[in-house]
Coordinates of C-alpha atoms and ligand atoms in Angstrom, one line a residue:
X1 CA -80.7 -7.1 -25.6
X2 CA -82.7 -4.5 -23.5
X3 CA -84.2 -5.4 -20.5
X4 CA -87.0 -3.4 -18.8
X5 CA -86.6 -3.0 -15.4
X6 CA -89.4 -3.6 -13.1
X7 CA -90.2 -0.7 -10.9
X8 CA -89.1 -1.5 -7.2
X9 CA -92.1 -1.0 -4.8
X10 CA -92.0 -1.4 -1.1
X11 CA -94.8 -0.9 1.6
X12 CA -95.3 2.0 3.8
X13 CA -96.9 1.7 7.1
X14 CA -99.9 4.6 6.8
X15 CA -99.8 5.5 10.7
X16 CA -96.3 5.6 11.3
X17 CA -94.7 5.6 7.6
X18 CA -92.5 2.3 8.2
X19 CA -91.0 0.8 5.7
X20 CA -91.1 -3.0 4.8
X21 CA -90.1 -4.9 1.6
X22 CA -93.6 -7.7 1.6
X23 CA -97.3 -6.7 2.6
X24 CA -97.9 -8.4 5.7
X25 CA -101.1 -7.8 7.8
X26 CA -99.6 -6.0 10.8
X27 CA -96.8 -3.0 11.1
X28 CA -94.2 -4.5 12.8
X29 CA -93.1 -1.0 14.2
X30 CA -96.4 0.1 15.7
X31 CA -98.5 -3.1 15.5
X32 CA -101.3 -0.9 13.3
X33 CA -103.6 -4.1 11.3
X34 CA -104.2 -3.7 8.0
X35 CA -102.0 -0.6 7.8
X36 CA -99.7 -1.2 4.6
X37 CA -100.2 0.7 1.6
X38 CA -97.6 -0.3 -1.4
X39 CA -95.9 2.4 -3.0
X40 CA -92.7 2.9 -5.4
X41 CA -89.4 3.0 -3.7
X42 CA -86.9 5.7 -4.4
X43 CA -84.6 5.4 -6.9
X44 CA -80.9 5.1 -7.0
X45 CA -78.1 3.2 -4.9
X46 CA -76.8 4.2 -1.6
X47 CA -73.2 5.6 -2.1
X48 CA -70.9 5.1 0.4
X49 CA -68.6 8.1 1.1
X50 CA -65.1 7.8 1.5
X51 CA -64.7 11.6 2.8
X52 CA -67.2 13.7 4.6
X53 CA -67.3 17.0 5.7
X54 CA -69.5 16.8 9.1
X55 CA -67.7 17.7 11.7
X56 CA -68.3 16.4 15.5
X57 CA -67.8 19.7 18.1
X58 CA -67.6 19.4 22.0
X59 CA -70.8 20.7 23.4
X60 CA -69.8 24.0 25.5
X61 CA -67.7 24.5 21.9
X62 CA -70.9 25.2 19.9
X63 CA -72.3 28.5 19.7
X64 CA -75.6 30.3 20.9
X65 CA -77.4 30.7 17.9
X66 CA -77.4 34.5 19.0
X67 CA -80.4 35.0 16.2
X68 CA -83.8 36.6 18.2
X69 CA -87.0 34.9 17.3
X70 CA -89.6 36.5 15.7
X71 CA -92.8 37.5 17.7
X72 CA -96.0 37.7 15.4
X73 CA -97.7 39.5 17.8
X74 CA -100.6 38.0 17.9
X75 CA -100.4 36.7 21.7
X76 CA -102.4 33.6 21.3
X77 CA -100.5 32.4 18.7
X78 CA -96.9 33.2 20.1
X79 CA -97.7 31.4 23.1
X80 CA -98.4 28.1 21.6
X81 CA -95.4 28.6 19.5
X82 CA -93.9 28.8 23.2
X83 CA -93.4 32.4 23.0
X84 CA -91.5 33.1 20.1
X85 CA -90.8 31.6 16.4
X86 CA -87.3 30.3 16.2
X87 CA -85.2 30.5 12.7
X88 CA -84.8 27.1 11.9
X89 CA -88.0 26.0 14.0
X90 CA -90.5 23.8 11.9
X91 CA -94.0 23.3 13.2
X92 CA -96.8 21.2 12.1
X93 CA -100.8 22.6 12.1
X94 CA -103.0 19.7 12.0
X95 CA -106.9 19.9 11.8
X96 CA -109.8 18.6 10.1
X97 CA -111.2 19.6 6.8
X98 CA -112.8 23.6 7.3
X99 CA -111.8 24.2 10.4
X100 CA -109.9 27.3 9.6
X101 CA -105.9 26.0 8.9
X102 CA -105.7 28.5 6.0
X103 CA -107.3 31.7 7.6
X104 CA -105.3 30.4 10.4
X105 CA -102.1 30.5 8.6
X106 CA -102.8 33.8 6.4
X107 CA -103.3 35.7 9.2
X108 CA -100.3 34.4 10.6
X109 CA -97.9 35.6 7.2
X110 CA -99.6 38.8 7.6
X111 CA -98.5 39.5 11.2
X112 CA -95.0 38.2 10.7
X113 CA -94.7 40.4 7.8
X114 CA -96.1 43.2 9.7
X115 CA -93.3 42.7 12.2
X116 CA -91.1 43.3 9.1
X117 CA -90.2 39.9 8.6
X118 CA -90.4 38.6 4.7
X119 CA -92.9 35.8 4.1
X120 CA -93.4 33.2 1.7
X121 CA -96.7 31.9 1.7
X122 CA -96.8 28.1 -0.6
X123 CA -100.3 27.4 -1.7
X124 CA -101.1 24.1 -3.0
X125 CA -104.6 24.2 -2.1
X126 CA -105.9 27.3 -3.8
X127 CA -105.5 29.5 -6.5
X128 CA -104.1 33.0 -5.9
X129 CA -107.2 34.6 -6.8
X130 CA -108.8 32.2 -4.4
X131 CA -106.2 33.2 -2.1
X132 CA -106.5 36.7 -2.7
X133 CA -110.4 36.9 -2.1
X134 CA -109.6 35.1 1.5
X135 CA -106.6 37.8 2.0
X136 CA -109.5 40.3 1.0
X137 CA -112.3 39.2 3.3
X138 CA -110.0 39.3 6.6
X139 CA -108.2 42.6 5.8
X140 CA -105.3 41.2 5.1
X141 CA -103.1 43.5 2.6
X142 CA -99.7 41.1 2.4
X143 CA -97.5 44.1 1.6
X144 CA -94.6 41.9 2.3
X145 CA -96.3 38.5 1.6
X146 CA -95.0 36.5 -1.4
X147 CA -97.3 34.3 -2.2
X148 CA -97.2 31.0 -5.0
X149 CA -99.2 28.4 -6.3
X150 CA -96.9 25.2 -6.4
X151 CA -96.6 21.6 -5.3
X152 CA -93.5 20.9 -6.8
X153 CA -91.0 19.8 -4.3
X154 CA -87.9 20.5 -6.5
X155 CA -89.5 23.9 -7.5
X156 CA -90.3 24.7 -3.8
X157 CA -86.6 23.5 -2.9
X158 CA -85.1 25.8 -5.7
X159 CA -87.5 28.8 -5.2
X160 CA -86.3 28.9 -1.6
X161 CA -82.8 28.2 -2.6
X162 CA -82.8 31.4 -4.2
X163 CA -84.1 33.7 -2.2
X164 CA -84.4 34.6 1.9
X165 CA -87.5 34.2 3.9
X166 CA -87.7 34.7 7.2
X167 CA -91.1 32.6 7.8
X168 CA -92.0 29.9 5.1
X169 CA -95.7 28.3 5.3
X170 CA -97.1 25.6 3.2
X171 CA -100.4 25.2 2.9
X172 CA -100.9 21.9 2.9
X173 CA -97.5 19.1 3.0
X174 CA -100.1 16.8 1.6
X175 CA -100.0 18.3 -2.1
X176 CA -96.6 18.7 -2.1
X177 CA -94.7 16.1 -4.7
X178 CA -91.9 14.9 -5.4
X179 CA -90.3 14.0 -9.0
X180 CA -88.5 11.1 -7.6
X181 CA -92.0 9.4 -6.7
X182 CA -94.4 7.9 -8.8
X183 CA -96.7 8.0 -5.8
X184 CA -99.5 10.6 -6.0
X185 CA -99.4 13.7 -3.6
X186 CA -100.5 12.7 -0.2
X187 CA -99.0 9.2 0.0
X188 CA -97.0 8.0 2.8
X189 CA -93.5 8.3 1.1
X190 CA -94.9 11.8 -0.7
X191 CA -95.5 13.5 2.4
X192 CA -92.5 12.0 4.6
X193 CA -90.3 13.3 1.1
X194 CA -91.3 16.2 0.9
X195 CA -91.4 17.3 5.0
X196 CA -87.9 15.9 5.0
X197 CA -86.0 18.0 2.6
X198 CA -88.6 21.0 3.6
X199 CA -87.2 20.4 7.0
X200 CA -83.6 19.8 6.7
X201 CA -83.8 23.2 4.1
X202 CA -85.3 25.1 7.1
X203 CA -82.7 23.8 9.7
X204 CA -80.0 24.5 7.3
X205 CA -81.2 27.6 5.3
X206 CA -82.5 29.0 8.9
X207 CA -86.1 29.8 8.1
X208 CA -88.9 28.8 10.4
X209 CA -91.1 26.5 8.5
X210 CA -94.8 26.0 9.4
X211 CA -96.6 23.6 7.7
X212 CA -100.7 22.6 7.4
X213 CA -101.1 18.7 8.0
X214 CA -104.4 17.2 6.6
X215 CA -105.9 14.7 9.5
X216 CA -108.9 12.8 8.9
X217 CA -111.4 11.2 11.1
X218 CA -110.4 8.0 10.1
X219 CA -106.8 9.0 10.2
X220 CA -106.3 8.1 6.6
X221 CA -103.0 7.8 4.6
X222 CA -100.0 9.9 5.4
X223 CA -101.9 12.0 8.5
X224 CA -99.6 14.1 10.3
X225 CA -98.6 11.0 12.9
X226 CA -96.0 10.8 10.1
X227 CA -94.8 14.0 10.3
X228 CA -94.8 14.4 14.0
X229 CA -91.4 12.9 14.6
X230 CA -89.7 14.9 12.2
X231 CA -90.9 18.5 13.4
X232 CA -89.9 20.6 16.4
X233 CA -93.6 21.4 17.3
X234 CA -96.8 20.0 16.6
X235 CA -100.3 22.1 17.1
X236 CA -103.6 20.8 16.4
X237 CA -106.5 23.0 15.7
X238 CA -109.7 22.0 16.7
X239 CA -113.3 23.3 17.7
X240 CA -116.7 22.3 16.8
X241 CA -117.7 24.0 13.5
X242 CA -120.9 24.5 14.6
X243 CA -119.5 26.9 17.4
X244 CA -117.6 29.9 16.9
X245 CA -114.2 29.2 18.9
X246 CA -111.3 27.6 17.6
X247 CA -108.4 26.3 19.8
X248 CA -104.7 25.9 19.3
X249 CA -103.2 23.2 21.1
X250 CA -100.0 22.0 21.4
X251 CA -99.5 18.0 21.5
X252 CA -95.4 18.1 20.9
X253 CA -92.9 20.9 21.8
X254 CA -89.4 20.1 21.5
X255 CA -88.1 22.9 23.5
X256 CA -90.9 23.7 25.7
X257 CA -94.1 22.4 28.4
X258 CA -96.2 20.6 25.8
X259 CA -99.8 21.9 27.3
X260 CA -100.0 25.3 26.3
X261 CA -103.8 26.3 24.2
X262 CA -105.1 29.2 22.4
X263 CA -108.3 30.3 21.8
X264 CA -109.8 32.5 18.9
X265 CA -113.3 33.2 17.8
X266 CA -114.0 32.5 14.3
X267 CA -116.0 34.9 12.6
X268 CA -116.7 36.4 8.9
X269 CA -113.7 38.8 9.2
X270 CA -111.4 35.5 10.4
X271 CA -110.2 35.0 13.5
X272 CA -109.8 37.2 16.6
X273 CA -108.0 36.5 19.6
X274 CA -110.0 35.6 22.9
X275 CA -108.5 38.3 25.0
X276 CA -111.1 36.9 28.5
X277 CA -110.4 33.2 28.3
X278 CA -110.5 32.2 32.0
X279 CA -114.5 33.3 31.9
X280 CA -115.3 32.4 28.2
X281 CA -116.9 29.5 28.4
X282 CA -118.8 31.1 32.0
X283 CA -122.5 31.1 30.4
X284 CA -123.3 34.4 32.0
X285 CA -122.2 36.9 34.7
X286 CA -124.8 37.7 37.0
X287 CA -124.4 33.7 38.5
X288 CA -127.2 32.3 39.5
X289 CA -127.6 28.8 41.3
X290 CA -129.1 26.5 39.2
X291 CA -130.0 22.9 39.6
X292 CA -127.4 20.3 37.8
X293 CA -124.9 23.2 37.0
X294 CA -121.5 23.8 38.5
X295 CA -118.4 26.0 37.7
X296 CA -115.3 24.2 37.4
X297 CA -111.7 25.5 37.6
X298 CA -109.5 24.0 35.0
X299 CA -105.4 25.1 34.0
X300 CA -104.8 24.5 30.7
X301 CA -101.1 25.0 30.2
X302 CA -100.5 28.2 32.8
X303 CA -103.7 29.4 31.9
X304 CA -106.9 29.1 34.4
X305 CA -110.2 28.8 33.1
X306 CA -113.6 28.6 34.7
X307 CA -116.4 26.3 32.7
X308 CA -120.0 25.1 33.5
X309 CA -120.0 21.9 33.9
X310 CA -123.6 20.6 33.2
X311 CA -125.3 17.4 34.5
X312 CA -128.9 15.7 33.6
X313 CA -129.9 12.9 35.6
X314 CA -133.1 11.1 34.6
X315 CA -134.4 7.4 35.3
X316 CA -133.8 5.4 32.7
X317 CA -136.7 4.2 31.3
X318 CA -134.8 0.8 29.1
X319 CA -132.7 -1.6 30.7
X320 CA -129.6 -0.2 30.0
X321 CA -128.7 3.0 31.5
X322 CA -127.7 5.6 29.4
X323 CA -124.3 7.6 29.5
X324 CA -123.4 10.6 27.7
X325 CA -120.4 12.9 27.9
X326 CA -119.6 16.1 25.9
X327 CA -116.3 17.5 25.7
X328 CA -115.2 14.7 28.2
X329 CA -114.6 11.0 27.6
X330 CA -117.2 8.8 28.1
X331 CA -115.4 6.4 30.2
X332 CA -113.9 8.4 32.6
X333 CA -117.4 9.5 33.3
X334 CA -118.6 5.6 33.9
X335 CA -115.6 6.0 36.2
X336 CA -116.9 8.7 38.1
X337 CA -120.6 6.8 38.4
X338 CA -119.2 3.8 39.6
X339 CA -117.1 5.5 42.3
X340 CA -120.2 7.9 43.0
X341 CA -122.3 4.5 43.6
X342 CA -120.2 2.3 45.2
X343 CA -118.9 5.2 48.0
X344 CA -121.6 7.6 48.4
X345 CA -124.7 5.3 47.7
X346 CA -126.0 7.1 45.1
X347 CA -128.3 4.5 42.8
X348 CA -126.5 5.5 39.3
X349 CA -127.6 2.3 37.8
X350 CA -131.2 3.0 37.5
X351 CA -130.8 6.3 36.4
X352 CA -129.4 8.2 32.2
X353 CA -126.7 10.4 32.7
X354 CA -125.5 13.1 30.5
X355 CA -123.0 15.8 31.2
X356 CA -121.5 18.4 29.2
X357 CA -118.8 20.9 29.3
X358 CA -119.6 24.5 27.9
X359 CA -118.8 25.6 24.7
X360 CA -118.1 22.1 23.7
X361 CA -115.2 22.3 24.4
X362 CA -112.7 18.9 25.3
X363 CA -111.2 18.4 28.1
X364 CA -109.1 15.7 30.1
X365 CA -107.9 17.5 33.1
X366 CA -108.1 15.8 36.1
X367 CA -109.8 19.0 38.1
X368 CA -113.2 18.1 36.6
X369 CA -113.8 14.8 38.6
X370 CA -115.4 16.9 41.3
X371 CA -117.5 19.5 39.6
X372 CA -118.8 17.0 37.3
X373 CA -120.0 14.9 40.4
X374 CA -121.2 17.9 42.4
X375 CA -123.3 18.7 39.2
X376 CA -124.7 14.8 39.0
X377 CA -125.3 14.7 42.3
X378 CA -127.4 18.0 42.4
X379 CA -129.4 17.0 39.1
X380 CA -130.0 13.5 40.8
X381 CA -131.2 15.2 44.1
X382 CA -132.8 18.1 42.1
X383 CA -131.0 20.8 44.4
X384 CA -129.5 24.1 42.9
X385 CA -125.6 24.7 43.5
X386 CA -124.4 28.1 44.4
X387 CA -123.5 30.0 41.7
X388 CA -120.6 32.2 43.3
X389 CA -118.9 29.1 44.1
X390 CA -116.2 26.9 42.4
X391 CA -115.1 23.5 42.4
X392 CA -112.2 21.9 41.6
X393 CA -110.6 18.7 42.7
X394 CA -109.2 15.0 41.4
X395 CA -111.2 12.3 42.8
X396 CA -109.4 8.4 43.1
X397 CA -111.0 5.3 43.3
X398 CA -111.6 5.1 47.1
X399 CA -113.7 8.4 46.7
X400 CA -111.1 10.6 48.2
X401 CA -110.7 14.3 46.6
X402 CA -107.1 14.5 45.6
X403 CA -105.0 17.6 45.2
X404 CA -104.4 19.8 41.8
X405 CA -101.4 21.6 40.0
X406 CA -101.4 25.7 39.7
X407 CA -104.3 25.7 42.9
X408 CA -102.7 29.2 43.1
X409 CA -103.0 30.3 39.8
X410 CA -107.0 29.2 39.7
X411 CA -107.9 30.9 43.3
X412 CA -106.8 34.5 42.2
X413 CA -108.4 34.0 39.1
X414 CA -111.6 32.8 40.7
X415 CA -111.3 35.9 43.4
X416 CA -110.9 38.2 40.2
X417 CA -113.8 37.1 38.3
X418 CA -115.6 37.9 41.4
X419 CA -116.9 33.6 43.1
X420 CA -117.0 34.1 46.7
X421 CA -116.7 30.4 47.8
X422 CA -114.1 27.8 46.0
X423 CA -114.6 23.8 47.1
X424 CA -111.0 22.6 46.6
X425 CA -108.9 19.3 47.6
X426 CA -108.0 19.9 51.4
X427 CA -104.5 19.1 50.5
X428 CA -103.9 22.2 48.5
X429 CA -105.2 24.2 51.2
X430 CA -102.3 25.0 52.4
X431 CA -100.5 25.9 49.5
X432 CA -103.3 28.8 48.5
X433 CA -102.3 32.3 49.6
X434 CA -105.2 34.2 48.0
X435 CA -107.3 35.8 50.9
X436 CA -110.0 37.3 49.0
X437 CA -112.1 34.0 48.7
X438 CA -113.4 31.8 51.3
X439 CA -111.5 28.3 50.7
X440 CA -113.3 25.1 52.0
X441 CA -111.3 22.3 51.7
X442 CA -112.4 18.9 51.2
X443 CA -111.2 15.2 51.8
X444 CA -113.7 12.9 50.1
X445 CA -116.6 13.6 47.7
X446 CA -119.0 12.9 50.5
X447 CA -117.8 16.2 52.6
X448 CA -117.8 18.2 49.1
X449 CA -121.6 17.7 48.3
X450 CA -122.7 18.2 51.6
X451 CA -120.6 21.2 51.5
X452 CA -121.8 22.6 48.3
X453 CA -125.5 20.4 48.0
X454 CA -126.4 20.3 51.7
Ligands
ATP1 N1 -117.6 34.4 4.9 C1 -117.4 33.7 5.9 N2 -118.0 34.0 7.1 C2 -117.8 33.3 8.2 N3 -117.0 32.2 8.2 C3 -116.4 31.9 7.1 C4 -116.5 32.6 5.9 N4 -115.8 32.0 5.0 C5 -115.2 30.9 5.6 N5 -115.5 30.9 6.9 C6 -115.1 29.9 7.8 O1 -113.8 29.5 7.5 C7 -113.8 28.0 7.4 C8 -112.8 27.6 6.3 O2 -111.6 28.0 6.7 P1 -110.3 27.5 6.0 O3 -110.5 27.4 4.5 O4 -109.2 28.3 6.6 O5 -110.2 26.0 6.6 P2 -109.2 24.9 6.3 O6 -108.9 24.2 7.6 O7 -108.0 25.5 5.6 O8 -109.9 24.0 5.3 P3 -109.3 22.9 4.3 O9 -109.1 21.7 5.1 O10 -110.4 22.7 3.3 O11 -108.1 23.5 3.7 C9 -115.2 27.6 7.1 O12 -115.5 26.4 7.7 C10 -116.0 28.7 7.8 O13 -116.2 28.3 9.2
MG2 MG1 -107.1 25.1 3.7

């Protein structure tokens, strides 16, 4: 008598991909509620081997890969990929829907080719003719681009078993599908599948792999938190659509710092590198002092850059006073208030408060604390802050203006950009050997705004 056999299911964790045999309400790997998605298991039995051909070596026994890595040329790009492109390197884009992950990555086959290296561009997405009117509208001719439409796992696997690419993108990992899931593309198991064998093909086969990661706001099924354990690199690309700058930004780097950013401009012809970062987000050059506006000196990754930093401060007119942070996070500036109120005697309570970095853009750095207040403080008291002059500085609980990483790196660039004056943490005082600005170093907050407010 036949028997059918029931299809065996199991349930994936959607935030981290873990596996578990019953539904139950919580992930027991990383606690996530409500997480558990069911999907089919694979098929087939483990085999145990009795013979294997893996072979342990002594460490100073194995050999420098002596292969070079491959330099697209594009120096925003390179740097987040921490200089070079490594054969065998596999990095992970992540960004929301329209924010530019395919112009991104075309333009990216088309300067790797230029550098003679042979590309195979995998397009799930799009069409080739869709694909070729993109390639079209940013110049790009893709002599040495191969370019196919598939989603296929198996196919990918066997196209790329049969012949050599140097650089191998995939545009995105979420419609690529496997034959030995019945899960649609984009599921848990689906994704973590197909990055797998992509993966161990690129580590073995020795081409670098870059693959395009859907996230969504909500940080729906199979978003790249899966993947990001089983890539060397992971670089998220972000910027408001409603301004023109993208930036790359690296969250995971296996061999290198993980802080490392680049900025492009996205325009009708794609996307051009920023070539003046450290005074992009400046709103103009002839600095004037203005009331409520400060320029801060941030480092992201080695790389100074000097931002507005904007401030309103107006009574509230309802009960409860209004905060309102953009491009920072909206605690750290309740933070800020309640340390500005309970150590300088400023009456935050009473009063809305909304800040903003320029540009939009986000930032987390510690060397906005004291900018930020300088620019509170001088919207509260309605008094302008110099314009040639730049603040940075940490400030801690007790009101006290703490020191920074790369001081050095942000007083030449502030001398070079042409500030006169630059408010920084007394502690790092020392430490600064550019002469051409005047350096006033400060202890507490109190001592900076009477410094920079009077
Ligand atoms: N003709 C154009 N002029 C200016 N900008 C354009 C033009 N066409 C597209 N863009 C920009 O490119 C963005 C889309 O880029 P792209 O398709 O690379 O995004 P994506 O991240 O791959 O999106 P998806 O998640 O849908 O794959 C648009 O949001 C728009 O900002
Ligand atoms: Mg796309």
């Amino acid at each position: 008598m036949k028997t059918s056999r029931k299809a065996k299911t199991a349930f994936f964790c959607s935030q981290c991909g873990a596996e578990h045999p019953k539904w139950q309400g919580q992930c027991r790997e990383c606690a996530a509620w409500n997480s558990l998605i069911e999907e089919k298991a694979r098929s087939g039995k483990v085999t145990r081997r009795s013979s294997t051909s893996i072979d342990p070596q002594a460490l100073t026994r194995i050999s420098h890969d002596s292969t070079k890595g491959y330099v697209s040329g594009v120096g925003e790009l390179d740097r987040v990929l921490g200089g070079q492109l490594l054969p065998g390197m596999t990095v992970l884009i992540g960004g929301e829907p329209g924010i530019g992950k395919s112009t991104l990555l075309l333009q990216a086959a088309d300067a790797y080719s230029r550098q003679g290296l042979s590309v195979l561009y995998v397009t799930g997405e799009e069409s080739l003719s869709q694909l070729k009117r993109r390639a079209e509208r940013l110049g790009v001719d893709g002599e040495r681009v191969a370019a196919v439409n598939a989603t296929n796992l198996e196919e990918i696997v066997s196209l790329l078993g049969k012949s050599h690419y140097a650089v191998v993108l995939i545009d995105s990992i979420q419609t690529v599908s496997s034959d030995s899931f019945d899960s649609p593309p984009g599921t848990v198991a689906q994704v973590r599948e197909a990055a797998n064998q992509l993966v161990t093909l690129a580590k073995a086969t020795g081409f670098a792999l870059i693959l395009v990661g859907h996230v969504t706001k909500e940080g729906m099924v199979a978003g790249p938190k899966v993947l990001e354990h089983i890539v060397d690199t992971v670089i998220y690309f972000e910027g408001d659509s409603s301004q023109l700058y993208r930036v790359l930004r690296v969250t995971k780097n296996r061999y290198r710092a993980a802080n490392e950013m680049g900025l492009f401009q996205m325009n009708s012809s794609g996307l051009t590198e920023v070539t003046n970062p450290s005074s992009f987000f400046l709103s103009d050059d002839n600095r004037t002092s203005r009331v409520g506006s400060v320029v801060a000196g941030v480092c992201e990754g080695h790389r100074p850059l000097m931002i507005d930093v904007q401030a309103l401060v107006t009574t509230a007119a309802y009960g409860n006073p209004q905060r309102v942070a953009g491009g920072i996070d909206n605690k750290k500036l309740s933070l800020l208030l309640a340390v500005l109120e309970k150590r300088c005697d400023y009456p935050m309570a009473t009063n809305d408060v909304f800040v903003s970095v320029a540009g939009g853009l986000r930032l987390s750095e510690p060397a906005l604390d004291l900018p930020l207040l300088v620019a509170i403080v001088s919207s509260l008291m309605n008094r302008p802050v110099d314009g040639q002059t730049l603040v940075v500085g940490e400030v801690g609980l007790s009101g006290e203006v703490r020191a920074i990483a790369e001081i050095n790196r942000l007083a030449s660039e502030a001398a070079k950009l042409g500030f006169r004056t630059m408010v920084l943490p007394e502690a790092n005082l020392e430490h600064v050997t550019e002469k051409s600005i005047e350096l006033i170093g400060v202890k507490d907050i109190q001592t900076a705004l009477d410094k920079v407010i009077g």
